[in-house]
Coordinates of C-alpha atoms and ligand atoms in Angstrom, one line a residue:
M1 CA -180.2 -53.8 -186.2
S2 CA -180.6 -52.1 -190.2
M3 CA -180.3 -48.6 -189.4
F4 CA -180.1 -46.3 -186.1
C5 CA -181.3 -43.0 -185.7
F6 CA -182.5 -41.1 -182.7
Q7 CA -182.2 -37.6 -183.6
C8 CA -185.9 -36.8 -182.7
Q9 CA -188.0 -36.6 -179.8
E10 CA -190.5 -39.4 -181.6
T11 CA -187.6 -41.8 -182.0
A12 CA -188.5 -45.6 -181.3
K13 CA -188.8 -46.5 -177.6
G14 CA -187.4 -43.4 -177.0
T15 CA -184.0 -45.2 -177.6
G16 CA -183.7 -45.3 -181.3
C17 CA -185.1 -46.0 -184.7
Q18 CA -183.7 -49.0 -185.7
V19 CA -185.7 -50.8 -188.4
R20 CA -188.0 -48.0 -190.2
G21 CA -188.1 -44.5 -188.9
V22 CA -191.6 -43.6 -186.6
C23 CA -191.1 -40.8 -189.1
G24 CA -191.5 -42.9 -192.3
K25 CA -187.7 -42.4 -192.9
S26 CA -186.9 -46.1 -194.8
E27 CA -183.6 -48.0 -193.7
E28 CA -182.0 -46.7 -196.9
V29 CA -183.0 -43.0 -196.7
A30 CA -181.5 -43.3 -193.1
K31 CA -178.1 -44.9 -194.3
L32 CA -178.0 -42.4 -197.3
Q33 CA -178.3 -39.9 -194.9
D34 CA -175.7 -41.0 -192.5
L35 CA -173.2 -41.1 -195.5
L36 CA -174.5 -37.5 -196.2
I37 CA -172.8 -36.3 -193.0
Y38 CA -169.8 -38.6 -193.1
S39 CA -169.2 -36.5 -196.3
V40 CA -169.4 -33.2 -195.7
K41 CA -167.2 -34.3 -192.1
G42 CA -164.5 -35.5 -195.0
L43 CA -165.1 -31.9 -196.8
A44 CA -164.5 -30.0 -193.5
E45 CA -161.1 -31.9 -192.8
V46 CA -160.3 -30.7 -196.6
V47 CA -161.2 -27.3 -196.0
V48 CA -159.6 -27.3 -192.4
K49 CA -156.2 -28.9 -193.3
G50 CA -156.1 -27.0 -196.4
K51 CA -156.1 -23.7 -194.4
F52 CA -158.5 -22.4 -197.1
D53 CA -160.2 -18.9 -196.7
V54 CA -163.9 -19.6 -196.3
K55 CA -164.7 -16.6 -198.1
T56 CA -163.6 -17.9 -201.3
L57 CA -165.8 -21.4 -201.0
N58 CA -169.0 -20.6 -202.2
Q59 CA -169.8 -23.6 -203.6
A60 CA -168.5 -25.8 -200.3
N61 CA -170.4 -23.7 -197.8
H62 CA -173.2 -23.5 -199.4
E63 CA -173.7 -27.1 -200.3
T64 CA -172.6 -27.9 -197.0
L65 CA -175.8 -26.2 -195.2
K66 CA -177.6 -27.9 -198.1
S67 CA -176.5 -31.1 -197.0
L68 CA -177.1 -30.9 -193.1
F69 CA -180.3 -29.4 -193.8
M70 CA -181.4 -32.2 -195.9
T71 CA -180.7 -34.5 -193.2
I72 CA -183.2 -32.8 -190.7
T73 CA -186.4 -34.9 -189.3
N74 CA -189.2 -34.8 -192.1
A75 CA -187.5 -32.6 -194.3
N76 CA -186.3 -35.1 -197.0
F77 CA -187.4 -38.7 -198.3
D78 CA -186.2 -38.9 -201.4
E79 CA -183.3 -41.2 -202.0
D80 CA -182.3 -40.2 -205.4
A81 CA -182.0 -36.5 -203.8
I82 CA -179.8 -37.6 -200.8
E83 CA -177.6 -39.6 -203.4
S84 CA -177.0 -36.9 -205.7
Q85 CA -176.1 -34.8 -202.8
I86 CA -173.3 -37.2 -201.7
T87 CA -172.1 -37.8 -205.5
A88 CA -171.9 -33.6 -205.1
V89 CA -170.2 -33.0 -201.9
L90 CA -167.4 -35.9 -202.9
A91 CA -166.8 -34.0 -206.2
I92 CA -166.5 -30.2 -204.0
R93 CA -164.3 -32.2 -201.5
D94 CA -161.9 -33.8 -204.2
G95 CA -161.8 -30.6 -206.2
L96 CA -160.1 -28.7 -203.1
K97 CA -158.3 -31.5 -202.0
K98 CA -156.1 -31.2 -205.3
E99 CA -156.4 -27.6 -205.3
A100 CA -154.5 -27.8 -201.9
G101 CA -152.3 -31.2 -203.0
L102 CA -153.4 -32.5 -199.6
S103 CA -152.8 -36.1 -198.6
G104 CA -152.9 -38.1 -195.4
L105 CA -156.2 -37.6 -194.8
S106 CA -159.0 -39.4 -192.6
D107 CA -160.8 -42.1 -194.3
A108 CA -164.0 -39.5 -194.5
G109 CA -161.8 -37.2 -196.7
N110 CA -160.7 -40.0 -198.7
F111 CA -163.5 -42.5 -199.2
S112 CA -165.2 -43.0 -202.8
V113 CA -168.5 -44.6 -203.9
G114 CA -170.1 -46.0 -206.6
D115 CA -173.6 -47.0 -207.3
R116 CA -176.6 -46.9 -204.4
V117 CA -175.3 -50.5 -203.3
S118 CA -172.0 -49.4 -202.0
M119 CA -173.1 -46.0 -200.7
V120 CA -175.5 -47.9 -198.4
E121 CA -172.6 -50.5 -197.6
K122 CA -170.3 -47.7 -196.6
A123 CA -173.0 -46.0 -194.6
A124 CA -173.0 -48.9 -192.5
A125 CA -170.0 -48.2 -190.6
V126 CA -170.0 -44.3 -190.3
G127 CA -173.4 -43.9 -188.9
V128 CA -174.3 -42.6 -184.9
L129 CA -172.8 -46.0 -183.8
A130 CA -169.5 -45.9 -185.2
T131 CA -169.1 -43.7 -181.8
E132 CA -168.7 -46.5 -179.3
N133 CA -168.1 -44.5 -175.7
E134 CA -172.0 -44.0 -175.3
D135 CA -171.0 -40.2 -173.7
V136 CA -169.2 -39.0 -176.8
R137 CA -171.6 -40.3 -179.1
S138 CA -174.3 -38.3 -176.9
L139 CA -172.2 -35.2 -177.2
R140 CA -171.1 -36.1 -180.5
E141 CA -174.5 -36.1 -181.5
M142 CA -175.8 -33.2 -179.8
I143 CA -173.8 -31.0 -181.4
T144 CA -174.2 -32.5 -185.0
Y145 CA -177.8 -31.9 -184.5
G146 CA -177.2 -28.2 -183.3
L147 CA -175.4 -28.0 -186.5
K148 CA -178.4 -29.2 -188.8
G149 CA -180.4 -26.6 -187.2
M150 CA -178.0 -24.2 -187.7
A151 CA -177.5 -25.1 -191.2
A152 CA -181.5 -24.6 -191.7
Y153 CA -181.5 -21.0 -190.1
T154 CA -178.1 -20.3 -192.2
H155 CA -179.7 -21.7 -195.4
H156 CA -183.0 -19.3 -195.0
A157 CA -180.7 -16.5 -194.6
L158 CA -178.7 -17.4 -197.6
N159 CA -181.8 -17.5 -200.0
L160 CA -182.3 -13.8 -198.7
G161 CA -178.1 -13.0 -200.0
K162 CA -177.2 -12.4 -196.2
E163 CA -174.3 -14.6 -195.2
N164 CA -171.7 -14.8 -192.1
F165 CA -168.5 -16.4 -193.0
E166 CA -167.7 -17.3 -189.5
I167 CA -170.8 -19.7 -189.2
Y168 CA -169.2 -21.5 -191.7
S169 CA -165.9 -21.7 -190.4
F170 CA -167.4 -22.8 -186.8
I171 CA -169.5 -25.6 -189.0
Y172 CA -166.2 -27.1 -190.9
E173 CA -164.3 -26.6 -187.2
A174 CA -167.0 -28.4 -185.8
L175 CA -167.5 -31.2 -188.1
V176 CA -163.9 -31.7 -188.0
A177 CA -163.9 -32.1 -184.3
L178 CA -166.6 -34.5 -184.3
R179 CA -164.3 -36.8 -185.6
D180 CA -161.1 -36.1 -183.3
N181 CA -160.9 -39.1 -180.9
S182 CA -158.6 -36.9 -178.5
L183 CA -161.5 -35.1 -177.2
G184 CA -162.7 -35.7 -174.3
A185 CA -166.2 -34.8 -173.0
D186 CA -164.9 -31.9 -171.0
E187 CA -164.1 -30.3 -174.8
L188 CA -167.3 -31.8 -176.5
V189 CA -169.3 -29.8 -173.7
A190 CA -167.3 -26.7 -174.6
L191 CA -167.7 -27.5 -178.1
T192 CA -171.8 -27.5 -177.5
M193 CA -171.8 -23.6 -175.8
R194 CA -170.1 -22.8 -179.0
T195 CA -172.4 -24.5 -180.7
G196 CA -175.5 -22.6 -179.0
E197 CA -173.2 -19.2 -179.5
F198 CA -173.0 -19.8 -183.2
G199 CA -176.9 -21.0 -183.5
V200 CA -177.1 -17.3 -181.7
A201 CA -175.4 -16.0 -184.4
A202 CA -177.7 -18.2 -187.2
M203 CA -181.0 -16.7 -185.7
A204 CA -179.4 -13.3 -185.4
L205 CA -178.5 -13.3 -189.2
L206 CA -181.5 -14.9 -190.1
D207 CA -183.9 -12.1 -188.3
G208 CA -181.8 -9.7 -190.2
A209 CA -182.5 -11.1 -193.6
N210 CA -186.2 -11.4 -192.9
T211 CA -186.7 -7.9 -191.1
S212 CA -184.5 -6.2 -193.9
K213 CA -186.8 -7.6 -196.4
Y214 CA -189.9 -8.1 -195.4
G215 CA -190.2 -5.4 -192.6
N216 CA -190.7 -6.2 -188.7
P217 CA -193.5 -8.4 -187.5
E218 CA -196.3 -6.6 -186.8
I219 CA -199.5 -7.3 -184.6
T220 CA -201.7 -9.3 -187.3
S221 CA -204.9 -10.8 -187.2
V222 CA -204.5 -13.8 -189.6
N223 CA -208.1 -15.6 -191.6
I224 CA -208.1 -19.7 -190.7
G225 CA -211.5 -20.0 -192.6
V226 CA -211.4 -20.0 -196.6
R227 CA -213.0 -18.1 -199.3
N228 CA -214.2 -20.1 -202.5
K229 CA -211.5 -19.8 -205.0
P230 CA -209.1 -22.6 -205.7
A231 CA -205.6 -22.4 -204.3
I232 CA -202.1 -23.4 -202.9
L233 CA -200.9 -24.6 -199.2
I234 CA -197.4 -23.2 -198.7
S235 CA -195.8 -25.1 -195.8
G236 CA -192.3 -24.8 -194.4
H237 CA -190.1 -22.2 -193.0
D238 CA -188.4 -20.2 -196.6
L239 CA -190.0 -17.0 -197.1
T240 CA -188.3 -16.5 -200.2
D241 CA -190.3 -19.7 -201.6
L242 CA -193.4 -17.9 -200.5
E243 CA -192.6 -14.3 -202.1
Q244 CA -192.1 -15.9 -205.2
L245 CA -195.0 -17.9 -205.5
L246 CA -197.0 -14.6 -204.4
E247 CA -195.8 -12.9 -207.3
Q248 CA -196.0 -15.5 -209.6
T249 CA -199.7 -15.7 -208.7
K250 CA -200.7 -12.0 -207.7
G251 CA -203.6 -10.9 -210.0
S252 CA -204.7 -14.5 -210.8
S253 CA -207.6 -16.5 -210.0
V254 CA -205.5 -18.3 -207.1
D255 CA -205.7 -17.8 -203.5
V256 CA -202.2 -18.6 -201.1
Y257 CA -202.8 -20.1 -197.4
T258 CA -199.7 -20.8 -195.1
H259 CA -199.6 -24.1 -193.3
S260 CA -198.0 -24.8 -190.2
E261 CA -194.8 -23.0 -189.5
M262 CA -195.3 -20.7 -192.7
L263 CA -198.4 -18.6 -190.7
P264 CA -196.1 -16.4 -189.3
A265 CA -195.2 -15.1 -192.8
H266 CA -198.7 -13.0 -192.3
Y267 CA -196.7 -10.9 -189.6
Y268 CA -194.2 -9.4 -191.7
P269 CA -196.0 -6.0 -193.7
F270 CA -194.2 -7.1 -196.8
F271 CA -196.6 -9.8 -197.5
K272 CA -199.9 -7.8 -196.8
K273 CA -199.6 -6.3 -200.3
Y274 CA -200.9 -9.6 -202.2
E275 CA -204.5 -9.5 -202.3
N276 CA -204.6 -13.6 -202.9
F277 CA -202.6 -14.1 -199.8
V278 CA -205.8 -15.0 -197.6
G279 CA -205.5 -17.3 -194.7
N280 CA -203.6 -19.6 -192.8
Y281 CA -205.0 -23.6 -193.3
G282 CA -205.1 -25.9 -190.6
N283 CA -202.4 -26.7 -187.9
A284 CA -199.2 -28.3 -187.3
W285 CA -197.6 -30.3 -189.5
W286 CA -198.8 -33.5 -188.0
K287 CA -202.6 -33.5 -188.8
Q288 CA -201.4 -32.5 -192.6
L289 CA -202.6 -35.9 -193.8
E290 CA -206.3 -35.4 -192.8
E291 CA -205.7 -31.3 -193.7
F292 CA -204.1 -31.7 -197.2
A293 CA -207.1 -34.2 -198.3
T294 CA -209.7 -31.3 -197.2
F295 CA -207.8 -28.5 -199.1
N296 CA -208.5 -29.8 -202.5
G297 CA -205.5 -27.7 -204.0
P298 CA -201.6 -28.4 -204.4
I299 CA -199.4 -28.3 -201.5
L300 CA -196.0 -26.7 -201.6
F301 CA -193.5 -27.7 -198.9
T302 CA -190.2 -25.2 -198.8
T303 CA -188.8 -27.4 -195.7
N304 CA -189.8 -29.8 -192.8
C305 CA -192.1 -31.5 -191.8
I306 CA -193.5 -33.5 -194.4
V307 CA -195.1 -36.8 -193.3
P308 CA -195.5 -39.2 -195.5
P309 CA -198.6 -39.3 -197.6
R310 CA -200.8 -41.9 -197.4
S311 CA -202.6 -41.9 -200.9
Q312 CA -201.2 -41.4 -204.3
E313 CA -203.8 -38.5 -204.8
I314 CA -202.5 -36.4 -202.0
Q315 CA -198.7 -37.2 -203.2
G316 CA -199.5 -36.4 -206.5
R317 CA -200.5 -32.6 -205.0
I318 CA -197.6 -32.3 -203.2
F319 CA -194.5 -30.0 -204.8
T320 CA -191.3 -29.5 -202.9
S321 CA -188.4 -27.1 -203.2
G322 CA -184.9 -26.5 -201.7
A323 CA -183.7 -29.2 -198.9
A324 CA -187.2 -30.7 -198.9
G325 CA -187.8 -33.6 -201.0
Y326 CA -190.2 -36.6 -201.4
P327 CA -190.2 -39.8 -203.7
G328 CA -192.6 -39.1 -206.7
C329 CA -193.5 -35.6 -205.9
V330 CA -192.1 -33.0 -208.0
H331 CA -189.3 -30.9 -206.8
I332 CA -188.8 -27.5 -208.0
V333 CA -185.3 -26.2 -208.6
A334 CA -183.8 -22.9 -208.3
D335 CA -182.0 -21.4 -211.5
E336 CA -178.8 -19.9 -210.9
N337 CA -180.4 -16.7 -209.9
G338 CA -182.2 -18.3 -207.1
K339 CA -185.5 -18.2 -209.3
K340 CA -188.2 -20.6 -209.2
D341 CA -190.8 -21.7 -211.6
F342 CA -194.1 -22.4 -210.0
S343 CA -195.7 -22.8 -212.6
A344 CA -196.6 -26.7 -212.5
V345 CA -198.4 -25.8 -209.1
I346 CA -200.0 -23.0 -210.3
A347 CA -201.5 -24.7 -213.3
M348 CA -202.4 -27.7 -211.1
A349 CA -204.2 -25.3 -208.3
K350 CA -206.8 -23.2 -211.8
K351 CA -207.9 -26.9 -212.1
S352 CA -208.6 -27.8 -208.2
K353 CA -211.7 -26.8 -206.3
A354 CA -211.5 -24.4 -203.6
P355 CA -210.4 -25.5 -200.0
T356 CA -213.0 -27.0 -197.7
E357 CA -213.8 -25.1 -194.7
I358 CA -212.2 -27.0 -191.6
E359 CA -213.1 -23.9 -189.3
S360 CA -213.5 -19.9 -189.1
G361 CA -212.5 -17.0 -187.4
S362 CA -209.0 -15.7 -187.0
I363 CA -205.7 -15.9 -184.7
V364 CA -203.5 -12.9 -183.7
G365 CA -199.8 -13.1 -183.9
G366 CA -196.7 -11.0 -185.2
F367 CA -195.2 -10.3 -181.2
A368 CA -191.4 -10.5 -182.6
H369 CA -189.0 -8.0 -180.8
E370 CA -189.6 -4.8 -182.4
Q371 CA -193.4 -5.3 -182.0
V372 CA -192.9 -6.2 -178.2
F373 CA -190.3 -3.2 -177.9
A374 CA -193.1 -0.8 -179.1
L375 CA -195.2 -1.9 -176.5
A376 CA -192.5 -2.3 -173.8
D377 CA -194.1 0.7 -171.3
K378 CA -197.5 -1.1 -171.2
V379 CA -195.7 -4.4 -170.9
V380 CA -193.2 -2.9 -168.0
D381 CA -196.1 -1.2 -166.2
A382 CA -198.5 -4.3 -166.3
V383 CA -195.6 -6.1 -164.4
K384 CA -194.7 -3.6 -162.0
S385 CA -198.5 -3.2 -161.1
G386 CA -198.6 -7.1 -160.9
A387 CA -201.2 -7.0 -163.4
I388 CA -198.4 -9.8 -165.1
K389 CA -197.1 -12.0 -162.7
K390 CA -195.1 -14.4 -164.8
F391 CA -194.1 -14.8 -168.5
F392 CA -193.7 -18.6 -169.8
V393 CA -191.7 -19.2 -172.9
M394 CA -193.5 -22.2 -174.4
A395 CA -191.4 -22.0 -177.8
G396 CA -190.7 -25.0 -180.1
C397 CA -192.5 -27.8 -181.7
D398 CA -195.4 -30.0 -181.6
G399 CA -195.4 -33.4 -182.5
R400 CA -198.3 -36.2 -182.6
M401 CA -197.6 -37.8 -179.0
K402 CA -200.7 -37.7 -177.0
S403 CA -198.9 -36.6 -174.4
R404 CA -198.1 -33.2 -176.1
E405 CA -201.9 -32.8 -174.8
Y406 CA -199.9 -31.7 -171.4
Y407 CA -199.1 -28.4 -173.3
T408 CA -202.9 -27.4 -173.9
E409 CA -204.0 -28.1 -170.9
F410 CA -201.0 -26.4 -169.2
A411 CA -202.0 -23.5 -171.4
E412 CA -205.5 -23.6 -169.9
K413 CA -204.6 -23.9 -166.3
L414 CA -202.1 -20.8 -166.0
P415 CA -203.3 -18.4 -164.1
K416 CA -205.2 -15.3 -165.5
D417 CA -201.9 -13.1 -164.9
T418 CA -199.4 -14.7 -167.1
V419 CA -198.5 -14.3 -170.7
I420 CA -197.6 -17.0 -172.7
L421 CA -194.5 -16.3 -175.4
T422 CA -194.4 -18.7 -177.9
A423 CA -192.4 -19.7 -181.3
G424 CA -192.3 -22.5 -183.6
C425 CA -195.6 -24.8 -184.3
A426 CA -195.7 -25.8 -180.8
K427 CA -198.0 -22.7 -180.5
Y428 CA -200.9 -24.8 -182.2
R429 CA -201.4 -26.9 -179.1
Y430 CA -202.8 -23.3 -177.4
N431 CA -203.1 -20.4 -180.0
K432 CA -206.6 -21.0 -181.1
L433 CA -207.7 -21.1 -177.3
S434 CA -209.7 -18.1 -176.0
L435 CA -206.9 -17.1 -173.3
G436 CA -207.9 -13.2 -173.3
D437 CA -205.8 -10.5 -172.9
I438 CA -204.2 -8.7 -169.6
G439 CA -205.2 -4.8 -170.3
G440 CA -204.7 -5.1 -173.9
I441 CA -201.9 -7.4 -174.0
P442 CA -202.8 -10.6 -175.5
R443 CA -201.8 -13.6 -173.0
V444 CA -200.5 -15.6 -175.9
L445 CA -197.9 -13.4 -177.7
D446 CA -196.5 -15.5 -180.9
A447 CA -193.2 -14.2 -182.4
G448 CA -193.2 -16.2 -185.2
Q449 CA -191.0 -19.4 -186.5
C450 CA -189.1 -21.3 -184.2
N451 CA -186.2 -19.6 -185.5
D452 CA -188.1 -16.4 -184.1
S453 CA -187.2 -17.8 -180.4
Y454 CA -184.7 -15.3 -181.4
S455 CA -187.0 -12.7 -180.4
L456 CA -188.2 -14.1 -177.3
A457 CA -184.1 -14.1 -176.2
L458 CA -183.8 -10.4 -176.9
I459 CA -187.3 -9.6 -175.2
A460 CA -186.0 -11.1 -171.9
L461 CA -182.2 -9.6 -172.4
K462 CA -184.4 -6.1 -172.7
L463 CA -186.7 -6.6 -170.0
K464 CA -183.6 -7.8 -167.8
E465 CA -182.3 -4.1 -168.8
V466 CA -185.0 -2.4 -167.9
F467 CA -185.4 -3.7 -164.5
A468 CA -181.6 -3.3 -164.2
L469 CA -181.1 -7.0 -163.5
S470 CA -177.7 -8.9 -163.5
D471 CA -178.9 -12.4 -164.6
V472 CA -181.5 -12.5 -166.9
N473 CA -182.7 -16.0 -164.7
E474 CA -183.8 -13.2 -161.8
L475 CA -186.7 -12.3 -164.5
P476 CA -190.0 -13.3 -163.9
I477 CA -190.1 -15.7 -167.2
A478 CA -190.3 -19.5 -166.9
Y479 CA -189.3 -21.9 -169.9
N480 CA -191.6 -24.9 -170.5
I481 CA -190.2 -25.6 -173.8
A482 CA -191.7 -28.5 -176.2
W483 CA -189.1 -30.0 -178.9
Y484 CA -189.4 -32.6 -181.9
E485 CA -186.3 -32.1 -184.5
Q486 CA -183.2 -30.6 -184.4
K487 CA -184.3 -26.9 -185.1
A488 CA -185.1 -27.1 -181.2
V489 CA -182.0 -28.4 -180.5
I490 CA -180.0 -25.4 -182.0
V491 CA -182.4 -23.0 -180.0
L492 CA -181.9 -25.2 -176.8
L493 CA -178.1 -24.7 -177.0
A494 CA -178.5 -21.0 -177.7
L495 CA -180.4 -20.8 -175.1
L496 CA -178.1 -22.3 -172.6
F497 CA -175.4 -20.1 -174.5
L498 CA -177.5 -17.0 -173.2
G499 CA -177.0 -18.2 -169.7
V500 CA -181.0 -19.2 -169.3
K501 CA -181.4 -21.6 -166.7
N502 CA -184.0 -24.4 -165.6
I503 CA -185.7 -24.9 -169.0
H504 CA -188.2 -27.4 -169.0
L505 CA -188.0 -30.0 -172.2
G506 CA -190.9 -32.1 -173.0
P507 CA -192.8 -34.1 -173.7
T508 CA -189.9 -36.9 -173.0
L509 CA -186.1 -35.6 -172.8
P510 CA -184.3 -36.6 -176.0
G511 CA -183.1 -40.1 -176.4
F512 CA -179.7 -39.0 -177.8
L513 CA -178.8 -38.0 -173.9
S514 CA -176.8 -40.4 -172.3
A515 CA -177.0 -40.8 -168.6
N516 CA -173.7 -38.8 -168.4
V517 CA -174.7 -36.3 -170.2
A518 CA -178.3 -35.7 -168.9
K519 CA -176.9 -35.7 -165.9
V520 CA -174.4 -32.8 -166.9
L521 CA -177.4 -30.7 -168.1
V522 CA -179.1 -30.7 -165.0
E523 CA -176.5 -29.8 -162.7
K524 CA -175.1 -27.4 -165.0
F525 CA -178.2 -26.0 -166.5
G526 CA -180.9 -27.0 -164.2
I527 CA -182.4 -28.9 -167.3
A528 CA -185.8 -31.0 -166.3
G529 CA -188.3 -33.0 -168.1
I530 CA -192.2 -32.0 -167.6
G531 CA -194.4 -34.1 -165.2
T532 CA -198.2 -33.8 -164.6
V533 CA -199.6 -30.4 -165.1
D534 CA -200.7 -29.5 -161.9
D535 CA -197.2 -30.7 -160.5
D536 CA -195.3 -28.3 -162.9
M537 CA -197.8 -25.5 -162.4
K538 CA -196.7 -25.9 -158.6
I539 CA -192.8 -26.0 -159.4
F540 CA -193.4 -23.0 -161.8
L541 CA -195.3 -20.7 -159.8
G542 CA -194.1 -21.8 -156.2
Ligands
SF4_1 FE1 -186.9 -42.3 -186.1 FE2 -186.8 -39.6 -185.6 FE3 -184.4 -40.6 -186.9 FE4 -187.1 -40.2 -187.9 S1 -185.7 -38.7 -187.6 S2 -185.5 -42.2 -187.9 S3 -188.0 -40.8 -186.1 S4 -185.3 -40.8 -184.8
SF3_2 FE1 -192.1 -27.7 -186.5 FE2 -191.7 -29.7 -188.2 FE3 -190.3 -28.2 -185.1 FE4 -189.9 -24.6 -186.8 S1 -192.4 -27.6 -188.5 S2 -190.7 -26.1 -185.6 S3 -191.3 -29.5 -185.8

């Protein structure tokens, strides 16, 4: 076995990628990512043992977030970038260690590496399989993946100048706990719940950061066709990158289209003032190989999900920023004030052909918490009159497995008196179907990106209040969630922390769940997988 990774839904055979990632991650990248995680664990040990006040640790806090984020599935495939990040983390660790005069640290707090070869060698001993007990490994990894998702959302909030130091403290504490051999299954289950608690805090922080800067999402019709001008396609989740790109392209001959998880940017009032912000091109991340070929212009990845490009021509049109990276693609770095210079992207766009149209028409979204609260009377009346019988939360991720056709079929077969609440790129499985509306309320309500699952939780809590229920599980809401990468893990843990039970998770249960840990999730939280659409429909509606 040359590598081991089982952090995403597409992991090989459902158990682990051992030679090369199904995602395209090489053995070397996988190992460097393992070492980066080990390095931040060492940094966390120094922060915790040195009793540092996290409010004084800007560099350590921010680089910890970035490190965790870089290892999320499909975010960063660039060995050089990961190697530099390891070096940076170790330098911060050693500086703090010296400042606190710490000694007696574990290997993670002490180790040093030189060149790439020594890093890869070191990584072999510190990866996922370094934890021998299967159940402890399962819990440790579930928490680690939750931390990665939490770090991603916290990093986006940071880009908007918003921080919550309690989240940083928790991340350090959890990273240290992940190497504490005295902690057994019960303590790790408790830590899993606390991870969910801070997941809610991270999503709330990002929601506040986004809405305070860009306004509350509102019902918006988004064009999915094209117009005849050269253009830039922006993908990923970072709205500050979009803002800067729109500022730098406004009044020019270059249009900007969103792709995949950037679609919900159209719902924010702030971005509507840009005349060249014209629509959404394409679908969820996994269709990018074909869609980038017909887009014709440059593509900017602000975060995951990158699919390794098949041709040099397309690779040459891909730019990355933030935690994203791909070897051979230009990475745009922020200056000390967070400013990014996108002139190379814009210059390339000016020389490109306009996008080729692949579809036409529009899709509607923008049903985040405030917009739904504004419609609350209508929604409550529809529930009371029986016009709406049930809500289905179908948030999460999309992916390339054929078994995900289940979600399209499920959406199509749902009775006409049900409403889908969605967020994340999972929506692309049904957001272009004609599912109609119920008294003017569309049957697919898209709250936004995966982090906007927070909105769906707030909507559930609001309905619980309106109907004066004591338990969120008494609501006519069912959860049929699709997952792929680690942001979905933090969304799931957040929902569990909020007390949501009987979540169905598909298209397959995580490979990182050991049989015993899966049993705990089933018994304690009623977690289930998916079956056939017809069988599940009976379970959900029975
Ligand atoms: Fe495999 Fe997923 Fe890990 Fe990629 S991220 S190596 S596909 S488990
Ligand atoms: Fe999608 Fe990658 Fe998860 Fe933010 S873009 S939801 S998979």
